[in-house]
Tab-separated table of C-alpha atoms in Angstrom:
chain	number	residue	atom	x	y	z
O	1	UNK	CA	25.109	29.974	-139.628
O	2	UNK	CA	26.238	26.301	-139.916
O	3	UNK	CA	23.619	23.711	-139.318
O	4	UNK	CA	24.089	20.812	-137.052
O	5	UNK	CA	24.938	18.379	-139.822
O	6	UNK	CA	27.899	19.940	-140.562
O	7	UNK	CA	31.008	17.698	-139.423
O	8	UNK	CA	33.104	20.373	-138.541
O	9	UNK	CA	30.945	21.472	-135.637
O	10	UNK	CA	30.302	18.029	-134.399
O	11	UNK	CA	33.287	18.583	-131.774
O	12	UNK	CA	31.284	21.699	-130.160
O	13	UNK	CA	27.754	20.362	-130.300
O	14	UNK	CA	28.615	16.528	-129.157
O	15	UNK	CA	32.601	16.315	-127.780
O	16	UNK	CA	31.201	17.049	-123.876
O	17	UNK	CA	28.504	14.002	-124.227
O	18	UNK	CA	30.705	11.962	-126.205
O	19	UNK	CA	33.611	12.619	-123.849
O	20	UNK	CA	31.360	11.481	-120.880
O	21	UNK	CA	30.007	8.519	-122.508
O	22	UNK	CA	34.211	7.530	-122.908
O	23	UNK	CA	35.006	8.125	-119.434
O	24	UNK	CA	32.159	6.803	-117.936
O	25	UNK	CA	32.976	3.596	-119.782
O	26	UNK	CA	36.694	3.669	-120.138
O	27	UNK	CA	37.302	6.002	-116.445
O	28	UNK	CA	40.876	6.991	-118.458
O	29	UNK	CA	40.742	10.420	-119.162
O	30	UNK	CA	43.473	10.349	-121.883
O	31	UNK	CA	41.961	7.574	-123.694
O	32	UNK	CA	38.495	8.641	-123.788
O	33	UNK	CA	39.917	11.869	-125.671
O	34	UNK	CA	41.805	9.492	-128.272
O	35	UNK	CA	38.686	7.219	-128.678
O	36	UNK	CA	36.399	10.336	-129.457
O	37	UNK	CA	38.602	11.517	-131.722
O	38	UNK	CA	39.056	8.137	-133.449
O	39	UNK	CA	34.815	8.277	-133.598
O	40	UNK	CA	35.148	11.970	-135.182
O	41	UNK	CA	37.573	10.854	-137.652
O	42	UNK	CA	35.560	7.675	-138.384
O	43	UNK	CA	32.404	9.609	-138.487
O	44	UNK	CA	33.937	12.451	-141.168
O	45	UNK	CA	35.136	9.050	-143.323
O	46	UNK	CA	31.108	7.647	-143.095
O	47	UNK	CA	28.178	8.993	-144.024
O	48	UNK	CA	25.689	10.346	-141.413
O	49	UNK	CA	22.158	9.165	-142.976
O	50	UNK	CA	19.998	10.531	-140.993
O	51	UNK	CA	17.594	7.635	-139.600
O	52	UNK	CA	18.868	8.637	-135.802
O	53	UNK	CA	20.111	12.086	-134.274
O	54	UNK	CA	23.270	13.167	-135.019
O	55	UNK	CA	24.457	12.730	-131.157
O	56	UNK	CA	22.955	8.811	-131.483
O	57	UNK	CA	24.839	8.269	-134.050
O	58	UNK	CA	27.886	9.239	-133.207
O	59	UNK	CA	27.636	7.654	-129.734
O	60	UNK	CA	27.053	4.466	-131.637
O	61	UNK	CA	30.153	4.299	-133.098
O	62	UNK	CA	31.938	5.634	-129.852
O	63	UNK	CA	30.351	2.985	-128.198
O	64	UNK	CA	31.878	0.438	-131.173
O	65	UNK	CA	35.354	2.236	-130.933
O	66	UNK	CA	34.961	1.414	-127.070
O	67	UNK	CA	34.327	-2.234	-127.416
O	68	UNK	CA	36.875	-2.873	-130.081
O	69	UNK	CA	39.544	-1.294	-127.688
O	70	UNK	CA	37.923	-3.610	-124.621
O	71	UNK	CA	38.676	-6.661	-127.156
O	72	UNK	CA	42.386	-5.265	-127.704
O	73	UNK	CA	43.742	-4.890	-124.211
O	74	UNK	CA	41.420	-8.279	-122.954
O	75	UNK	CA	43.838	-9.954	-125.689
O	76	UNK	CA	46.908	-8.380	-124.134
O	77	UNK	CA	46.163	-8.412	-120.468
O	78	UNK	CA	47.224	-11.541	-118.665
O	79	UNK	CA	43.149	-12.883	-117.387
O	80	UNK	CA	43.522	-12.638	-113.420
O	81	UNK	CA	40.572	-14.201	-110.590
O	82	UNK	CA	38.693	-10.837	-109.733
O	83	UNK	CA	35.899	-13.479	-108.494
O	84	UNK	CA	38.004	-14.973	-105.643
O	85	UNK	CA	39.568	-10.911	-105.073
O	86	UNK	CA	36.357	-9.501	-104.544
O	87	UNK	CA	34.914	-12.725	-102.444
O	88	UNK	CA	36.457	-11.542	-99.050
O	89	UNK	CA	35.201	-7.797	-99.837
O	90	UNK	CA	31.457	-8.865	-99.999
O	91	UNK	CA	31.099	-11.200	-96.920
O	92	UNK	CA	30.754	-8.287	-94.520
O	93	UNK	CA	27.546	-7.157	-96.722
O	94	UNK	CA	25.149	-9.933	-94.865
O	95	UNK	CA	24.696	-10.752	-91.637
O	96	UNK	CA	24.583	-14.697	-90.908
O	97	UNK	CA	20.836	-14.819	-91.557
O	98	UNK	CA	21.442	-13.529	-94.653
O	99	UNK	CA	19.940	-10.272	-94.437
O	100	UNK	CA	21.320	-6.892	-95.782
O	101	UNK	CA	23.903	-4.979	-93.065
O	102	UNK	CA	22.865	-1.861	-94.351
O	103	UNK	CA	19.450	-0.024	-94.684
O	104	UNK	CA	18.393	-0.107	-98.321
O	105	UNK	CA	14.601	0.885	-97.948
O	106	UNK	CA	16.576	4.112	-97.145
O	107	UNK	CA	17.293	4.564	-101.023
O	108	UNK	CA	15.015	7.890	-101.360
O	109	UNK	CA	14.624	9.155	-105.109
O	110	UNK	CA	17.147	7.134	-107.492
O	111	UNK	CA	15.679	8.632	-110.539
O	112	UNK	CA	16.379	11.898	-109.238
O	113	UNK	CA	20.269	11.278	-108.000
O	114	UNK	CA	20.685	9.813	-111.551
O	115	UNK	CA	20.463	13.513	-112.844
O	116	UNK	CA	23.101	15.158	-109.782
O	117	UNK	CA	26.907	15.515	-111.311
O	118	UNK	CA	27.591	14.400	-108.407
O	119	UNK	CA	26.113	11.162	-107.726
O	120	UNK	CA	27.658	10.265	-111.131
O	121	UNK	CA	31.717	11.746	-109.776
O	122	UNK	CA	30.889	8.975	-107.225
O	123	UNK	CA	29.356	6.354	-109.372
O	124	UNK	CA	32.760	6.390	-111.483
O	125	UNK	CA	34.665	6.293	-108.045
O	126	UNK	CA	32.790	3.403	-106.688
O	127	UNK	CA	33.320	1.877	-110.536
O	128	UNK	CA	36.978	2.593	-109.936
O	129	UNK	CA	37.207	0.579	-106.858
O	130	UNK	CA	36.180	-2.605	-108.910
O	131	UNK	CA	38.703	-4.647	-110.419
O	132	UNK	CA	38.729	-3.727	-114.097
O	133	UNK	CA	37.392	-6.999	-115.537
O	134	UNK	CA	34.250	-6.608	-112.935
O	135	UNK	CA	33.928	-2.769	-113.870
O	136	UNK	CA	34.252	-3.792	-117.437
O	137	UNK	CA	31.180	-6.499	-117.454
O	138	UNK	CA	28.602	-4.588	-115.309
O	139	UNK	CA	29.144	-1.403	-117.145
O	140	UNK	CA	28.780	-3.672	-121.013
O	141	UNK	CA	25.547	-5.424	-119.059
O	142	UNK	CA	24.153	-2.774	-117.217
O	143	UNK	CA	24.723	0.971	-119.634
O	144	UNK	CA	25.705	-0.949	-122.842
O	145	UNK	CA	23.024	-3.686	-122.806
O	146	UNK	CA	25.258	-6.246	-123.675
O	147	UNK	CA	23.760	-9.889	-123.854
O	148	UNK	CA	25.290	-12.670	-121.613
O	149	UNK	CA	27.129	-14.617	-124.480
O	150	UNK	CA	28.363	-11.398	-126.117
O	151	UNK	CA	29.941	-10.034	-122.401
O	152	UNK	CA	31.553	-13.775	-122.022
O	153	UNK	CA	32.912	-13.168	-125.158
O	154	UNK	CA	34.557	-9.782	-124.776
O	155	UNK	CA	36.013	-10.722	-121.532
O	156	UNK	CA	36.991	-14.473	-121.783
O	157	UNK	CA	34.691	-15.475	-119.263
O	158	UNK	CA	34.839	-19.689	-119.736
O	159	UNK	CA	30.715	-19.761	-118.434
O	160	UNK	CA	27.950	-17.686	-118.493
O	161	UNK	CA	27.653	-19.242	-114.549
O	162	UNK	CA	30.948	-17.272	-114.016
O	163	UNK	CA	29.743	-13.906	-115.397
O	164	UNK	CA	26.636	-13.894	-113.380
O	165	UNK	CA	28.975	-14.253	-110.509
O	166	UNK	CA	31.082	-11.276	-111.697
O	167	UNK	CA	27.784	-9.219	-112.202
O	168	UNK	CA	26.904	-10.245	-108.899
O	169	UNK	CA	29.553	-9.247	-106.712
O	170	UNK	CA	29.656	-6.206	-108.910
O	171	UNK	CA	26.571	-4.654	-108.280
O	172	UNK	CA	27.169	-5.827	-104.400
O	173	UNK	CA	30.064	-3.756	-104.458
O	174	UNK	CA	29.357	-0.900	-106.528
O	175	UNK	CA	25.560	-0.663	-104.191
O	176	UNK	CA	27.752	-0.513	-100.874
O	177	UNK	CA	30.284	2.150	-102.366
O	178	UNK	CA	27.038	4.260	-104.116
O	179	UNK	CA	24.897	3.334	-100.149
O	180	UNK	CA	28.082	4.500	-98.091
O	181	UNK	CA	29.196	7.733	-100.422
O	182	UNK	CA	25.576	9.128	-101.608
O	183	UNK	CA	22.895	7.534	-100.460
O	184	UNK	CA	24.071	7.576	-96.981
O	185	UNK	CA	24.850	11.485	-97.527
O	186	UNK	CA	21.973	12.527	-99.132
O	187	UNK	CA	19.989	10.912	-95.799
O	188	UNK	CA	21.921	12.922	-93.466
O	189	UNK	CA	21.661	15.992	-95.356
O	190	UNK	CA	17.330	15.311	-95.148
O	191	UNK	CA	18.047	15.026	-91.066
């Protein structure tokens, strides 16, 4: 019986979770396929040694494959103004005291949506609605744990003032999409 370590097998026992890591990430379904092959091809060519899991390691250089291919297409796409695009879409969030429009003490369990299939088909859905510059530096800050400097780097961001604006509006947007679509749902389901 083969054993985990065994490269030919790495496809069956980590393709599905390296295939979600890509799409999550990427949200192209043909490209996350050619980026986890690139990683299994790059992974065959190294040498797994064995100071992390097998599926750690491999994400790990998915996750370099990922951000190598975000540097290639920032260099070729023209840079547009998501901040002054997504500007309109976020004044209806307060009301003119400044208070939230919607309910957010509502939020039940988070921890627990995090594990529904579900909540995450809508979490890439509401990440799809972002402009792909804003989808691009919330998911490198927020699942990648990218530093400030590093993210301004990646996407030609001129100030780190700038990015925190992105990141802002970002999570604005992506917490009304996930409030309206799942939160708001799972709520109505409870009543």
């Amino acid at each position: 019986m083969p054993t985990a370590s065994d490269p030919h097998h790495w496809l069956d026992n980590y393709g599905d979770a390296l295939y979600r890591y890509a799409m999550l990430r990427l949200r192209d379904s043909m490209l996350a396929e050619d980026l986890v092959q690139d990683t299994l091809l790059a992974a065959m060519q190294a040498r797994y040694a064995g100071q992390s899991s097998e599926r750690t390691w491999l994400i790990g250089i998915l996750k370099h494959k990922i951000v190598d291919h975000l540097r290639k297409a920032r260099r070729e796409r023209p840079l547009g103004d998501d901040i002054d695009a997504a500007a309109d879409q976020t004044a209806d969030l307060f009301d003119q005291h400044g208070h939230w429009r919607i309910d957010i003490s509502q939020w039940s369990d988070p921890d627990k949506a995090l594990e529904q299939k579900e909540f995450w088909r809508i979490f890439r859905e509401c990440l799809g609605h972002l402009p792909p510059r804003m989808g691009d530096a919330l998911m490198m800050r927020e699942l990648d744990g990218m530093s400030t400097e590093e993210i301004c780097q990646e996407l030609a961001i001129d100030t780190t003032n700038n990015m925190w604006v992105i990141l802002s509006r970002a999570r604005l947007r992506m917490r009304q999409c996930l409030d309206t679509n799942w939160f708001h749902r799972q709520r109505e389901d409870k009543a």
